[in-house]
mmCIF file of C-alpha atoms in Angstrom:
data_model
loop_
_atom_site.group_PDB
_atom_site.id
_atom_site.type_symbol
_atom_site.label_atom_id
_atom_site.label_comp_id
_atom_site.label_asym_id
_atom_site.label_seq_id
_atom_site.Cartn_x
_atom_site.Cartn_y
_atom_site.Cartn_z
ATOM 1 C CA UNK A 29 27.741 -1.519 14.848
ATOM 2 C CA UNK A 30 24.110 -2.725 15.226
ATOM 3 C CA UNK A 31 23.401 0.130 17.019
ATOM 4 C CA UNK A 32 24.735 2.637 14.599
ATOM 5 C CA UNK A 33 22.759 0.704 11.687
ATOM 6 C CA UNK A 34 19.675 0.812 13.986
ATOM 7 C CA UNK A 35 19.705 4.421 14.671
ATOM 8 C CA UNK A 36 20.532 5.517 11.106
ATOM 9 C CA UNK A 37 17.979 3.267 9.674
ATOM 10 C CA UNK A 38 15.109 4.112 12.023
ATOM 11 C CA UNK A 39 15.748 7.752 11.368
ATOM 12 C CA UNK A 40 15.400 7.102 7.582
ATOM 13 C CA UNK A 41 12.324 5.016 8.449
ATOM 14 C CA UNK A 42 10.652 7.942 10.415
ATOM 15 C CA UNK A 43 11.695 10.773 8.106
ATOM 16 C CA UNK A 44 10.483 8.883 5.173
ATOM 17 C CA UNK A 45 7.092 8.251 6.904
ATOM 18 C CA UNK A 46 6.718 11.929 7.868
ATOM 19 C CA UNK A 47 7.792 12.917 4.323
ATOM 20 C CA UNK A 48 4.974 10.656 2.889
ATOM 21 C CA UNK A 49 2.532 12.338 4.984
ATOM 22 C CA UNK A 50 3.705 15.950 4.885
ATOM 23 C CA UNK A 51 4.671 16.427 1.231
ATOM 24 C CA UNK A 52 1.832 17.770 -0.822
ATOM 25 C CA UNK A 53 3.209 16.619 -4.169
ATOM 26 C CA UNK A 54 2.104 13.150 -4.604
ATOM 27 C CA UNK A 55 5.241 12.002 -6.704
ATOM 28 C CA UNK A 56 7.583 13.386 -3.787
ATOM 29 C CA UNK A 57 5.394 11.421 -1.392
ATOM 30 C CA UNK A 58 6.033 8.093 -3.252
ATOM 31 C CA UNK A 59 9.631 8.725 -3.354
ATOM 32 C CA UNK A 60 9.734 9.476 0.318
ATOM 33 C CA UNK A 61 7.753 6.129 0.819
ATOM 34 C CA UNK A 62 10.513 4.377 -1.213
ATOM 35 C CA UNK A 63 13.259 5.848 1.341
ATOM 36 C CA UNK A 64 10.972 4.522 4.017
ATOM 37 C CA UNK A 65 10.849 1.167 2.650
ATOM 38 C CA UNK A 66 14.624 0.910 2.089
ATOM 39 C CA UNK A 67 15.116 1.924 5.739
ATOM 40 C CA UNK A 68 12.851 -0.747 6.898
ATOM 41 C CA UNK A 69 14.538 -3.332 4.885
ATOM 42 C CA UNK A 70 17.807 -2.576 6.563
ATOM 43 C CA UNK A 71 15.722 -2.985 10.014
ATOM 44 C CA UNK A 72 14.746 -6.362 8.753
ATOM 45 C CA UNK A 73 18.244 -7.268 8.011
ATOM 46 C CA UNK A 74 19.232 -6.336 11.667
ATOM 47 C CA UNK A 75 16.457 -8.591 12.813
ATOM 48 C CA UNK A 76 17.642 -11.523 10.876
ATOM 49 C CA UNK A 77 14.757 -11.637 8.306
ATOM 50 C CA UNK A 78 16.726 -11.755 5.163
ATOM 51 C CA UNK A 79 14.192 -13.085 2.855
ATOM 52 C CA UNK A 80 11.514 -10.506 4.084
ATOM 53 C CA UNK A 81 14.117 -7.714 3.353
ATOM 54 C CA UNK A 82 14.711 -8.866 0.001
ATOM 55 C CA UNK A 83 11.050 -9.174 -0.677
ATOM 56 C CA UNK A 84 10.453 -5.562 0.627
ATOM 57 C CA UNK A 85 13.071 -4.213 -1.587
ATOM 58 C CA UNK A 86 12.167 -6.110 -4.673
ATOM 59 C CA UNK A 87 8.301 -6.409 -4.519
ATOM 60 C CA UNK A 88 7.494 -3.155 -2.375
ATOM 61 C CA UNK A 89 10.283 -0.685 -3.426
ATOM 62 C CA UNK A 90 10.399 -2.081 -6.677
ATOM 63 C CA UNK A 91 7.073 -3.245 -8.238
ATOM 64 C CA UNK A 92 4.408 -1.670 -5.940
ATOM 65 C CA UNK A 93 6.090 1.768 -5.963
ATOM 66 C CA UNK A 94 6.334 1.635 -9.914
ATOM 67 C CA UNK A 95 2.830 1.247 -10.028
ATOM 68 C CA UNK A 96 2.225 4.160 -7.779
ATOM 69 C CA UNK A 97 4.435 6.188 -9.871
ATOM 70 C CA UNK A 98 2.528 5.326 -12.998
ATOM 71 C CA UNK A 99 -0.591 6.207 -11.451
ATOM 72 C CA UNK A 100 0.449 9.514 -10.040
ATOM 73 C CA UNK A 101 1.845 10.417 -13.588
ATOM 74 C CA UNK A 102 -1.495 9.299 -15.156
ATOM 75 C CA UNK A 103 -3.879 11.018 -12.790
ATOM 76 C CA UNK A 104 -1.616 14.028 -11.806
ATOM 77 C CA UNK A 105 -1.494 15.507 -8.386
ATOM 78 C CA UNK A 106 -4.137 17.957 -8.122
ATOM 79 C CA UNK A 107 -5.108 18.225 -4.694
ATOM 80 C CA UNK A 108 -7.111 21.362 -4.884
ATOM 81 C CA UNK A 109 -5.897 23.856 -2.482
ATOM 82 C CA UNK A 110 -8.690 26.339 -2.757
ATOM 83 C CA UNK A 111 -11.433 24.202 -1.949
ATOM 84 C CA UNK A 112 -10.894 23.255 1.461
ATOM 85 C CA UNK A 113 -13.726 21.765 3.339
ATOM 86 C CA UNK A 114 -12.567 19.778 6.117
ATOM 87 C CA UNK A 115 -11.803 22.752 8.396
ATOM 88 C CA UNK A 116 -8.542 23.312 10.486
ATOM 89 C CA UNK A 117 -10.568 22.046 13.680
ATOM 90 C CA UNK A 118 -11.050 18.669 12.183
ATOM 91 C CA UNK A 119 -7.436 18.368 11.093
ATOM 92 C CA UNK A 120 -6.219 19.289 14.394
ATOM 93 C CA UNK A 121 -8.316 16.802 15.949
ATOM 94 C CA UNK A 122 -7.173 14.050 13.668
ATOM 95 C CA UNK A 123 -3.529 14.851 14.750
ATOM 96 C CA UNK A 124 -4.481 14.949 18.281
ATOM 97 C CA UNK A 125 -6.184 11.564 17.889
ATOM 98 C CA UNK A 126 -2.872 10.137 16.353
ATOM 99 C CA UNK A 127 -0.929 11.564 19.314
ATOM 100 C CA UNK A 128 -3.221 10.039 21.685
ATOM 101 C CA UNK A 129 -2.811 6.760 19.923
ATOM 102 C CA UNK A 130 1.188 7.167 20.092
ATOM 103 C CA UNK A 131 0.718 7.766 23.797
ATOM 104 C CA UNK A 132 -1.522 4.724 24.285
ATOM 105 C CA UNK A 133 0.875 2.404 22.313
ATOM 106 C CA UNK A 134 3.919 3.878 24.423
ATOM 107 C CA UNK A 135 2.114 2.922 27.536
ATOM 108 C CA UNK A 136 1.421 -0.295 26.071
ATOM 109 C CA UNK A 137 4.911 -1.121 25.256
ATOM 110 C CA UNK A 138 6.500 0.346 28.395
ATOM 111 C CA UNK A 139 3.925 -0.894 30.735
ATOM 112 C CA UNK A 140 3.700 -4.381 29.618
ATOM 113 C CA UNK A 141 6.566 -5.412 31.676
ATOM 114 C CA UNK A 142 7.579 -8.338 29.411
ATOM 115 C CA UNK A 143 11.054 -9.287 30.217
ATOM 116 C CA UNK A 144 11.474 -10.561 26.653
ATOM 117 C CA UNK A 145 11.295 -7.203 25.399
ATOM 118 C CA UNK A 146 14.496 -5.932 27.033
ATOM 119 C CA UNK A 147 16.476 -8.904 25.975
ATOM 120 C CA UNK A 148 18.199 -8.918 22.584
ATOM 121 C CA UNK A 149 16.089 -11.670 21.426
ATOM 122 C CA UNK A 150 16.318 -15.287 21.598
ATOM 123 C CA UNK A 151 18.883 -17.385 20.163
ATOM 124 C CA UNK A 152 18.339 -18.235 16.622
ATOM 125 C CA UNK A 153 19.863 -21.124 14.305
ATOM 126 C CA UNK A 154 22.187 -20.385 11.380
ATOM 127 C CA UNK A 155 19.514 -20.714 8.675
ATOM 128 C CA UNK A 156 17.034 -18.360 10.554
ATOM 129 C CA UNK A 157 15.076 -16.226 7.931
ATOM 130 C CA UNK A 158 16.914 -17.523 4.947
ATOM 131 C CA UNK A 159 14.871 -18.183 1.866
ATOM 132 C CA UNK A 160 15.466 -21.809 2.464
ATOM 133 C CA UNK A 161 13.745 -21.931 5.772
ATOM 134 C CA UNK A 162 10.995 -19.388 4.682
ATOM 135 C CA UNK A 163 10.273 -21.761 1.743
ATOM 136 C CA UNK A 164 10.165 -24.899 3.749
ATOM 137 C CA UNK A 165 7.834 -23.295 6.076
ATOM 138 C CA UNK A 166 5.516 -21.991 3.303
ATOM 139 C CA UNK A 167 5.451 -25.398 1.760
ATOM 140 C CA UNK A 168 4.852 -27.521 4.971
ATOM 141 C CA UNK A 169 3.411 -25.612 7.931
ATOM 142 C CA UNK A 170 1.730 -22.644 6.052
ATOM 143 C CA UNK A 171 0.818 -24.380 2.748
ATOM 144 C CA UNK A 172 -2.868 -23.118 3.070
ATOM 145 C CA UNK A 173 -1.898 -19.666 3.734
ATOM 146 C CA UNK A 174 0.337 -19.733 0.769
ATOM 147 C CA UNK A 175 -2.342 -21.213 -1.631
ATOM 148 C CA UNK A 176 -4.796 -18.616 -0.542
ATOM 149 C CA UNK A 177 -2.326 -15.685 -1.074
ATOM 150 C CA UNK A 178 -1.820 -16.911 -4.562
ATOM 151 C CA UNK A 179 -5.581 -17.003 -5.066
ATOM 152 C CA UNK A 180 -5.946 -13.467 -3.499
ATOM 153 C CA UNK A 181 -3.291 -12.045 -6.110
ATOM 154 C CA UNK A 182 -4.980 -13.708 -8.987
ATOM 155 C CA UNK A 183 -8.418 -12.132 -7.730
ATOM 156 C CA UNK A 184 -6.703 -8.663 -7.243
ATOM 157 C CA UNK A 185 -5.144 -8.695 -10.550
ATOM 158 C CA UNK A 186 -8.322 -9.497 -12.408
ATOM 159 C CA UNK A 187 -10.271 -7.089 -10.101
ATOM 160 C CA UNK A 188 -7.844 -4.308 -10.962
ATOM 161 C CA UNK A 189 -7.868 -4.886 -14.562
ATOM 162 C CA UNK A 190 -11.765 -4.963 -14.763
ATOM 163 C CA UNK A 191 -11.757 -1.583 -12.607
ATOM 164 C CA UNK A 192 -9.367 0.281 -14.673
ATOM 165 C CA UNK A 193 -10.311 -0.903 -18.026
ATOM 166 C CA UNK A 194 -10.882 1.852 -20.714
ATOM 167 C CA UNK A 195 -14.694 1.219 -21.211
ATOM 168 C CA UNK A 196 -16.406 1.405 -17.843
ATOM 169 C CA UNK A 197 -20.178 0.745 -17.188
ATOM 170 C CA UNK A 198 -22.304 -2.147 -18.911
ATOM 171 C CA UNK A 199 -24.926 0.248 -20.489
ATOM 172 C CA UNK A 200 -22.210 2.361 -22.332
ATOM 173 C CA UNK A 201 -22.978 1.769 -26.020
ATOM 174 C CA UNK A 202 -19.314 1.773 -26.829
ATOM 175 C CA UNK A 203 -18.959 -1.450 -24.696
ATOM 176 C CA UNK A 204 -17.001 -4.291 -26.437
ATOM 177 C CA UNK A 205 -19.326 -7.084 -26.904
ATOM 178 C CA UNK A 206 -18.652 -10.557 -27.943
ATOM 179 C CA UNK A 207 -20.615 -10.046 -31.328
ATOM 180 C CA UNK A 208 -17.974 -7.236 -32.264
ATOM 181 C CA UNK A 209 -15.354 -9.828 -31.933
ATOM 182 C CA UNK A 210 -17.175 -12.518 -33.815
ATOM 183 C CA UNK A 211 -18.229 -10.464 -36.794
ATOM 184 C CA UNK A 212 -15.872 -9.945 -39.622
ATOM 185 C CA UNK A 213 -14.249 -6.521 -40.169
ATOM 186 C CA UNK A 214 -16.015 -5.631 -43.400
ATOM 187 C CA UNK A 215 -19.592 -6.470 -42.239
ATOM 188 C CA UNK A 216 -20.585 -3.739 -39.833
ATOM 189 C CA UNK A 217 -23.917 -1.995 -39.523
ATOM 190 C CA UNK A 218 -24.552 1.559 -40.302
ATOM 191 C CA UNK A 219 -25.180 2.337 -36.760
ATOM 192 C CA UNK A 220 -21.703 0.829 -35.883
ATOM 193 C CA UNK A 221 -20.234 3.286 -38.429
ATOM 194 C CA UNK A 222 -21.985 6.214 -37.024
ATOM 195 C CA UNK A 223 -21.059 5.180 -33.523
ATOM 196 C CA UNK A 224 -17.424 4.837 -34.557
ATOM 197 C CA UNK A 225 -17.455 8.379 -36.032
ATOM 198 C CA UNK A 226 -19.061 9.705 -33.067
ATOM 199 C CA UNK A 227 -16.571 8.057 -30.753
ATOM 200 C CA UNK A 228 -13.671 9.722 -32.772
ATOM 201 C CA UNK A 229 -15.234 12.980 -32.412
ATOM 202 C CA UNK A 230 -15.957 12.738 -28.598
ATOM 203 C CA UNK A 231 -12.753 11.112 -27.837
ATOM 204 C CA UNK A 232 -12.189 8.355 -25.422
ATOM 205 C CA UNK A 233 -14.455 8.487 -22.280
ATOM 206 C CA UNK A 234 -12.987 10.436 -19.504
ATOM 207 C CA UNK A 235 -10.982 12.849 -21.304
ATOM 208 C CA UNK B 6 19.491 -3.482 20.453
ATOM 209 C CA UNK B 7 16.594 -4.402 22.725
ATOM 210 C CA UNK B 8 13.375 -5.170 21.022
ATOM 211 C CA UNK B 9 11.573 -2.272 22.689
ATOM 212 C CA UNK B 10 13.274 0.073 20.437
ATOM 213 C CA UNK B 11 11.957 -1.662 17.366
ATOM 214 C CA UNK B 12 8.534 -1.578 18.685
ATOM 215 C CA UNK B 13 8.992 2.072 19.395
ATOM 216 C CA UNK B 14 9.889 2.863 15.774
ATOM 217 C CA UNK B 15 6.868 0.660 14.579
ATOM 218 C CA UNK B 16 4.510 2.769 16.908
ATOM 219 C CA UNK B 17 5.766 5.988 15.830
ATOM 220 C CA UNK B 18 5.372 5.029 12.084
ATOM 221 C CA UNK B 19 1.970 3.599 12.684
ATOM 222 C CA UNK B 20 0.789 6.784 14.309
ATOM 223 C CA UNK B 21 2.296 8.823 11.369
ATOM 224 C CA UNK B 22 0.185 6.715 9.083
ATOM 225 C CA UNK B 23 -2.949 7.253 11.134
ATOM 226 C CA UNK B 24 -2.434 10.873 11.247
ATOM 227 C CA UNK B 25 -1.941 10.677 7.322
ATOM 228 C CA UNK B 26 -5.009 8.768 6.743
ATOM 229 C CA UNK B 27 -7.129 11.140 8.832
ATOM 230 C CA UNK B 28 -5.889 14.336 7.411
ATOM 231 C CA UNK B 29 -5.048 13.847 3.940
ATOM 232 C CA UNK B 30 -7.833 13.853 1.384
ATOM 233 C CA UNK B 31 -6.304 12.775 -1.911
ATOM 234 C CA UNK B 32 -7.027 8.849 -2.012
ATOM 235 C CA UNK B 33 -3.651 8.173 -3.517
ATOM 236 C CA UNK B 34 -2.071 9.693 -0.288
ATOM 237 C CA UNK B 35 -4.384 7.782 1.753
ATOM 238 C CA UNK B 36 -3.271 4.776 0.149
ATOM 239 C CA UNK B 37 0.349 5.697 0.669
ATOM 240 C CA UNK B 38 -0.357 6.347 4.466
ATOM 241 C CA UNK B 39 -2.120 2.817 4.558
ATOM 242 C CA UNK B 40 1.204 1.364 3.401
ATOM 243 C CA UNK B 41 2.935 2.990 6.300
ATOM 244 C CA UNK B 42 0.568 1.448 8.749
ATOM 245 C CA UNK B 43 0.853 -1.969 7.199
ATOM 246 C CA UNK B 44 4.765 -1.530 7.185
ATOM 247 C CA UNK B 45 4.758 -0.629 10.927
ATOM 248 C CA UNK B 46 2.790 -3.798 11.782
ATOM 249 C CA UNK B 47 5.400 -5.757 9.523
ATOM 250 C CA UNK B 48 8.085 -4.331 11.585
ATOM 251 C CA UNK B 49 6.761 -5.434 14.896
ATOM 252 C CA UNK B 50 5.850 -8.803 13.485
ATOM 253 C CA UNK B 51 9.337 -9.419 12.382
ATOM 254 C CA UNK B 52 10.604 -8.144 15.749
ATOM 255 C CA UNK B 53 8.570 -10.398 17.622
ATOM 256 C CA UNK B 54 9.780 -13.222 15.417
ATOM 257 C CA UNK B 55 13.203 -12.525 16.291
ATOM 258 C CA UNK B 56 12.257 -12.175 19.970
ATOM 259 C CA UNK B 57 10.897 -15.629 20.141
ATOM 260 C CA UNK B 58 13.402 -17.230 17.796
ATOM 261 C CA UNK B 59 10.587 -18.333 15.761
ATOM 262 C CA UNK B 60 9.987 -17.599 12.040
ATOM 263 C CA UNK B 61 6.252 -17.667 11.876
ATOM 264 C CA UNK B 62 5.997 -13.865 12.388
ATOM 265 C CA UNK B 63 8.170 -13.582 9.323
ATOM 266 C CA UNK B 64 5.554 -15.611 7.313
ATOM 267 C CA UNK B 65 2.869 -13.524 8.857
ATOM 268 C CA UNK B 66 4.887 -10.346 7.621
ATOM 269 C CA UNK B 67 5.062 -11.823 3.902
ATOM 270 C CA UNK B 68 1.346 -12.523 4.060
ATOM 271 C CA UNK B 69 0.724 -8.952 5.145
ATOM 272 C CA UNK B 70 2.865 -7.847 2.033
ATOM 273 C CA UNK B 71 0.834 -9.927 -0.331
ATOM 274 C CA UNK B 72 -2.457 -8.338 0.980
ATOM 275 C CA UNK B 73 -0.908 -4.962 0.837
ATOM 276 C CA UNK B 74 0.004 -5.430 -2.865
ATOM 277 C CA UNK B 75 -3.496 -6.732 -3.685
ATOM 278 C CA UNK B 76 -4.902 -3.616 -1.827
ATOM 279 C CA UNK B 77 -2.780 -1.364 -3.786
ATOM 280 C CA UNK B 78 -3.683 -2.764 -7.070
ATOM 281 C CA UNK B 79 -7.400 -2.459 -6.382
ATOM 282 C CA UNK B 80 -7.149 0.989 -4.842
ATOM 283 C CA UNK B 81 -5.130 2.344 -7.644
ATOM 284 C CA UNK B 82 -7.606 0.829 -10.078
ATOM 285 C CA UNK B 83 -10.416 2.480 -8.349
ATOM 286 C CA UNK B 84 -8.472 5.795 -8.624
ATOM 287 C CA UNK B 85 -7.931 5.425 -12.388
ATOM 288 C CA UNK B 86 -11.671 4.405 -12.693
ATOM 289 C CA UNK B 87 -12.572 7.711 -10.803
ATOM 290 C CA UNK B 88 -10.189 9.833 -13.047
ATOM 291 C CA UNK B 89 -11.721 8.208 -16.075
ATOM 292 C CA UNK B 90 -15.282 9.231 -15.179
ATOM 293 C CA UNK B 91 -14.029 12.772 -14.436
ATOM 294 C CA UNK B 92 -15.018 12.335 -10.814
ATOM 295 C CA UNK B 93 -13.038 14.514 -8.244
ATOM 296 C CA UNK B 94 -9.953 12.853 -6.730
ATOM 297 C CA UNK B 95 -11.015 13.802 -3.297
ATOM 298 C CA UNK B 96 -12.448 11.670 -0.612
ATOM 299 C CA UNK B 97 -14.377 14.480 0.737
ATOM 300 C CA UNK B 98 -16.453 14.951 -2.389
ATOM 301 C CA UNK B 99 -16.984 11.157 -3.058
ATOM 302 C CA UNK B 100 -19.390 10.577 -0.229
ATOM 303 C CA UNK B 101 -21.901 8.732 -2.358
ATOM 304 C CA UNK B 102 -21.563 5.349 -3.839
ATOM 305 C CA UNK B 103 -24.006 5.791 -6.580
ATOM 306 C CA UNK B 104 -22.566 5.555 -10.087
#
């Protein structure tokens, strides 16, 4: 039974990965990546990593992929097919490099001679990989990594907001300043009024 | 299943990701292929955790997922900023870092 699940899940994983790389339409590439992630979650379940599988489905296939879909819908998938600068030779060289890397990894796996690789895995205790055990490890042995991860997430969230905000560039005259927030609404200067009309005529930047 | 099969799947997915990063020119597709590589490494980490009967590898995989989520947020923010400035969404034409 486990073998059947493994074969099906690994086929889904590899097909999803290939689809992500090969499909030109960015939206379908994201959907292929979602399939890949679901197959990977099944593999994690086979490896007794319940919590990692659940986090994979909820965080990755749920939240992160929704972010991707939003950006694809916003930016659009205009990969210009006409202006092709990196020639065919470079592309072939890249694929060749990937194949060489695959051969090297295969040699490394098969030639390592580790007896543990051929076994079915060590024995595990009943709570192996459950949220209970993972949480205990996170709050005892890996507390520093846990706190650093939370700081990293906070920094990334702030950084993403700063990068993707509507008014970019500090020397932009349309930049929001603190004075705009402090000043009452009815007391604008003439320059502000003109700037406002100009902005409405031109439209938001980047359009 | 022996652990070699899991490692083989991980190696194949990693190489597909490498090929994608090297051949695609849309930064969005490159981010997707980076995800593939990170997921392949996650699979091998979890497989080794199972091999040794030790959960540290799973913790490592979870931290990798956190870092990947941060990378996605920053990368997508950069892409949106590029789009707002009407720069081409193409890594071949974005060779210079000046504003």
